[in-house]
Coordinates of C-alpha atoms in Angstrom, one line a residue:
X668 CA 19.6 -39.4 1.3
X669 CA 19.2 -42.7 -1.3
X670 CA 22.8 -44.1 1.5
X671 CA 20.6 -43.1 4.6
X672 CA 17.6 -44.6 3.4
X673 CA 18.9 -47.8 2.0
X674 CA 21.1 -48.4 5.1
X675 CA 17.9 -47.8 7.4
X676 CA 16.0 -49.9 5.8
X677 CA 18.6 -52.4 5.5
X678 CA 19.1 -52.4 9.0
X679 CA 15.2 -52.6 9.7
X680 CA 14.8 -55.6 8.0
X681 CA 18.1 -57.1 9.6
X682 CA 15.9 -56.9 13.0
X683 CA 13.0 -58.2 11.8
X684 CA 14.4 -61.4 10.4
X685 CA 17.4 -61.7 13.6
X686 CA 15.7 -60.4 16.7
X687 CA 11.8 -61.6 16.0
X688 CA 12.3 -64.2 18.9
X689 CA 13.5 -61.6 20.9
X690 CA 10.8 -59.7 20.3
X691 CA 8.5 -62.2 20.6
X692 CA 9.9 -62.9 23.6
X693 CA 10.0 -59.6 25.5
X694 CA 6.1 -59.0 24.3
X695 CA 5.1 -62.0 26.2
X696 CA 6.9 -61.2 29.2
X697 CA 5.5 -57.6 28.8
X698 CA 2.1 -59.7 28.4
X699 CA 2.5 -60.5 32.2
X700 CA 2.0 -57.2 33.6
X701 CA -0.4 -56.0 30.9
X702 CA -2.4 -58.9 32.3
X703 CA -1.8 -59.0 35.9
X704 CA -1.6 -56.9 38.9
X705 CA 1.4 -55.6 37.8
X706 CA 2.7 -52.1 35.6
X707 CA 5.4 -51.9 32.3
X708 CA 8.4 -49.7 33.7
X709 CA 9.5 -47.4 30.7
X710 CA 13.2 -46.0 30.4
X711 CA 15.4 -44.3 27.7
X712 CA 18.9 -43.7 28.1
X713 CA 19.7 -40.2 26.7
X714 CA 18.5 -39.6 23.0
X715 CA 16.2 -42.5 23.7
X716 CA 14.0 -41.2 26.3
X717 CA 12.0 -39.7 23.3
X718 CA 11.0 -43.7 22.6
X719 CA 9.3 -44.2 26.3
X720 CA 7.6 -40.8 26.2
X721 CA 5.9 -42.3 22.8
X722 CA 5.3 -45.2 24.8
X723 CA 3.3 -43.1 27.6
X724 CA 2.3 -40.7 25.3
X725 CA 2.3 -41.5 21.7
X726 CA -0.6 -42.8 19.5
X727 CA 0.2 -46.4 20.6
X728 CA 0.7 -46.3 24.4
X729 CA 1.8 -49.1 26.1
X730 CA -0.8 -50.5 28.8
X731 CA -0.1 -50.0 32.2
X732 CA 3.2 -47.9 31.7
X733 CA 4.7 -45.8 33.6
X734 CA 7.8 -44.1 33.8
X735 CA 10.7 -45.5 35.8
X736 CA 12.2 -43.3 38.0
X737 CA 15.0 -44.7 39.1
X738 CA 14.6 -43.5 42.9
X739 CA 11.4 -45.0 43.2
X740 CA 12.4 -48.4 43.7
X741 CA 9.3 -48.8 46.7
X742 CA 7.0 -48.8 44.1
X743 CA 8.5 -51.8 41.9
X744 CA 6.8 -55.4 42.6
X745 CA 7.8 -58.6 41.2
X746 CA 4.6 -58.3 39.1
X747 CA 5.9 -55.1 37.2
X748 CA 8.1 -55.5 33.9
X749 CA 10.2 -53.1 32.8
X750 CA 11.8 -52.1 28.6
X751 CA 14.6 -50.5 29.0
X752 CA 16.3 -48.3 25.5
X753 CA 19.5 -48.0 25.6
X754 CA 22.4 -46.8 22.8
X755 CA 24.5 -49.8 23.7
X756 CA 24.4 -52.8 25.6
X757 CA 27.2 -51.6 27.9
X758 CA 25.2 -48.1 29.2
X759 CA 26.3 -48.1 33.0
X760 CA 22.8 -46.6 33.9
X761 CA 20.6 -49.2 31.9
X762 CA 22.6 -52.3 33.6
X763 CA 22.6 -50.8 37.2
X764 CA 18.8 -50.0 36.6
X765 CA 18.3 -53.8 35.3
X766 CA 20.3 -55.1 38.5
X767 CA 18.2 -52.8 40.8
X768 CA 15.2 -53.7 39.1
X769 CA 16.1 -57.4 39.4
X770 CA 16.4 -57.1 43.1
X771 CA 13.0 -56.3 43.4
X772 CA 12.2 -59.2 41.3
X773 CA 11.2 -57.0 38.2
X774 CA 12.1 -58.7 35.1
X775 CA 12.8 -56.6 32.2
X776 CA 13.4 -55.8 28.5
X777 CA 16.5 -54.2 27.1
X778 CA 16.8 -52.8 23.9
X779 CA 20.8 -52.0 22.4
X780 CA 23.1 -52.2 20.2
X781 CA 25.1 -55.0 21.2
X782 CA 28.8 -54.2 22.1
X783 CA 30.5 -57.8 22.0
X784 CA 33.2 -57.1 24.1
X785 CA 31.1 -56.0 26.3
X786 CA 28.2 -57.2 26.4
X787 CA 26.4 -55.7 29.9
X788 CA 22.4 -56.1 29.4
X789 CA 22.9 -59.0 26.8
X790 CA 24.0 -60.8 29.9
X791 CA 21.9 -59.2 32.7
X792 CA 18.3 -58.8 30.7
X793 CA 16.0 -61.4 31.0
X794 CA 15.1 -61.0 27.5
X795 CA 18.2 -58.9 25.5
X796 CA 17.1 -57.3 22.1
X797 CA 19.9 -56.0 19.7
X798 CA 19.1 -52.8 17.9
X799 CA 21.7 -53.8 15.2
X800 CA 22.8 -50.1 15.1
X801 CA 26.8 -50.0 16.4
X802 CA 28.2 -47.3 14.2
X803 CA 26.9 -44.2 12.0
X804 CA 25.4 -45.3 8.8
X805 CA 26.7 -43.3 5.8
X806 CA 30.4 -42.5 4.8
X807 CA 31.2 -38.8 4.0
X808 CA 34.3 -37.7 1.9
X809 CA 36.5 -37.0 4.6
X810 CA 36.3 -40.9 5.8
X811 CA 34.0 -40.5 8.6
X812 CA 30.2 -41.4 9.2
X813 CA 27.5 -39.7 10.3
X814 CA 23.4 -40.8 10.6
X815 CA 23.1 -42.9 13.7
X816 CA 18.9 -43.2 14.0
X817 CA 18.9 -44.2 16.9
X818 CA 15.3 -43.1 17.9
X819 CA 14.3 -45.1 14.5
X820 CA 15.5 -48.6 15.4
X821 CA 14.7 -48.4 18.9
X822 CA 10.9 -47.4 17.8
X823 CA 10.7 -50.1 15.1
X824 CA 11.6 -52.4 18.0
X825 CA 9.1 -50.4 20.1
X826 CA 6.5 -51.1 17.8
X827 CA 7.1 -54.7 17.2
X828 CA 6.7 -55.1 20.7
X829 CA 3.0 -53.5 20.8
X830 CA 1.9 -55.2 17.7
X831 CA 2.7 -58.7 19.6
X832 CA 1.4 -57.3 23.2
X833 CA -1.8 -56.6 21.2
X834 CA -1.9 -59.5 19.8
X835 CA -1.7 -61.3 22.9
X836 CA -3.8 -59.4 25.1
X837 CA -6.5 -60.0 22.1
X838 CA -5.9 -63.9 22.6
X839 CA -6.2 -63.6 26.2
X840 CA -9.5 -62.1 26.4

C-alpha cells in the first residue's frame, strides 16, 4: 500500500506541475461551449468510460455534456467541444473519434498517456494532455508490476478541468 500510495501521489503531483497549461488550456476551450450555443462531448475509452459517466453524472457534472456516441455525428456542430479519456495516446478509437469530430469542426480534449513512438492524439488533439501513467506502478517479487489507476489520473485531470471551467464561467458572468 505505502509503494501504491507514494507512486500515485508522486504521479499526481508530476501532472499538476507538467500538464497545468494543458489543463488550462483544454478548460478554456471547454469554456466555449459552456458559454455558447454549443454542448461538451464526453468519451472514455474502455476502463475510462467510468470518468465521463462522473462527468454526466457525478457530484461535479460537467455543463452542457453529453455523451458522444460515436454514430451520432449529425448532431455535432462546430460550436460543441469534445474531452476524450483514453489509456494511451495511440487508442485507434479515440484518434478516429478526434478526426471524425474534427470534420465537423468539433475541437476537442484528449486525455493519455503519452506513447512517444507513437504519439496519435498528442498530434491530432487540439489541446493534448498526458496522464503521465505509461506502466503499472509497483514492482512485485517476481519482477513484474501491477497498479495501473487509470480511473485516478484521468479523474484528477477530470477535476482540474472543472475547477478551471468554473472558474471561468464565474469570470464570465
Amino acid at each position: 500500500m505505502k509503494i501504491l500510495t507514494t507512486q500515485t501521489i508522486g504521479l499526481l503531483q508530476k501532472i499538476a506541475a507538467d500538464e497545468e497549461p494543458a489543463i488550462e488550456d483544454g478548460a478554456r476551450l471547454l469554456a466555449q461551449a459552456a458559454i455558447g450555443d454549443g454542448h461538451i462531448w464526453l468519451y472514455g475509452s474502455g476502463e475510462l468510460d467510468a470518468v465521463a459517466a462522473a462527468a454526466l453524472l457525478g457530484p461535479d457534472p460537467l455543463p452542457k455534456a453529453k455523451r458522444l456516441e460515436p454514430t451520432a455525428t449529425s448532431d455535432w456542430r462546430e460550436t460543441d467541444r469534445a474531452l476524450l479519456f483514453a489509456r494511451f495516446s495511440n487508442d485507434c478509437e479515440a484518434i478516429r473519434l478526434v478526426e471524425q469530430l474534427q470534420a465537423h469542426g468539433v475541437d476537442a480534449v484528449a486525455v493519455a498517456a503519452l506513447v512517444k513512438d507513437d504519439p496519435g492524439l498528442a498530434d491530432i488533439a487540439t489541446v493534448f494532455i498526458d496522464s503521465k501513467l505509461s506502466r503499472p506502478l509497483v514492482p512485485t517479487e517476481d519482477g513484474r508490476r501491477i497498479g495501473m489507476p487509470t480511473i485516478i489520473t484521468a479523474s484528477f485531470v477530470y477535476y482540474g478541468l472543472r475547477v478551471l471551467l468554473d472558474e471561468i464561467l464565474s469570470e464570465y458572468e
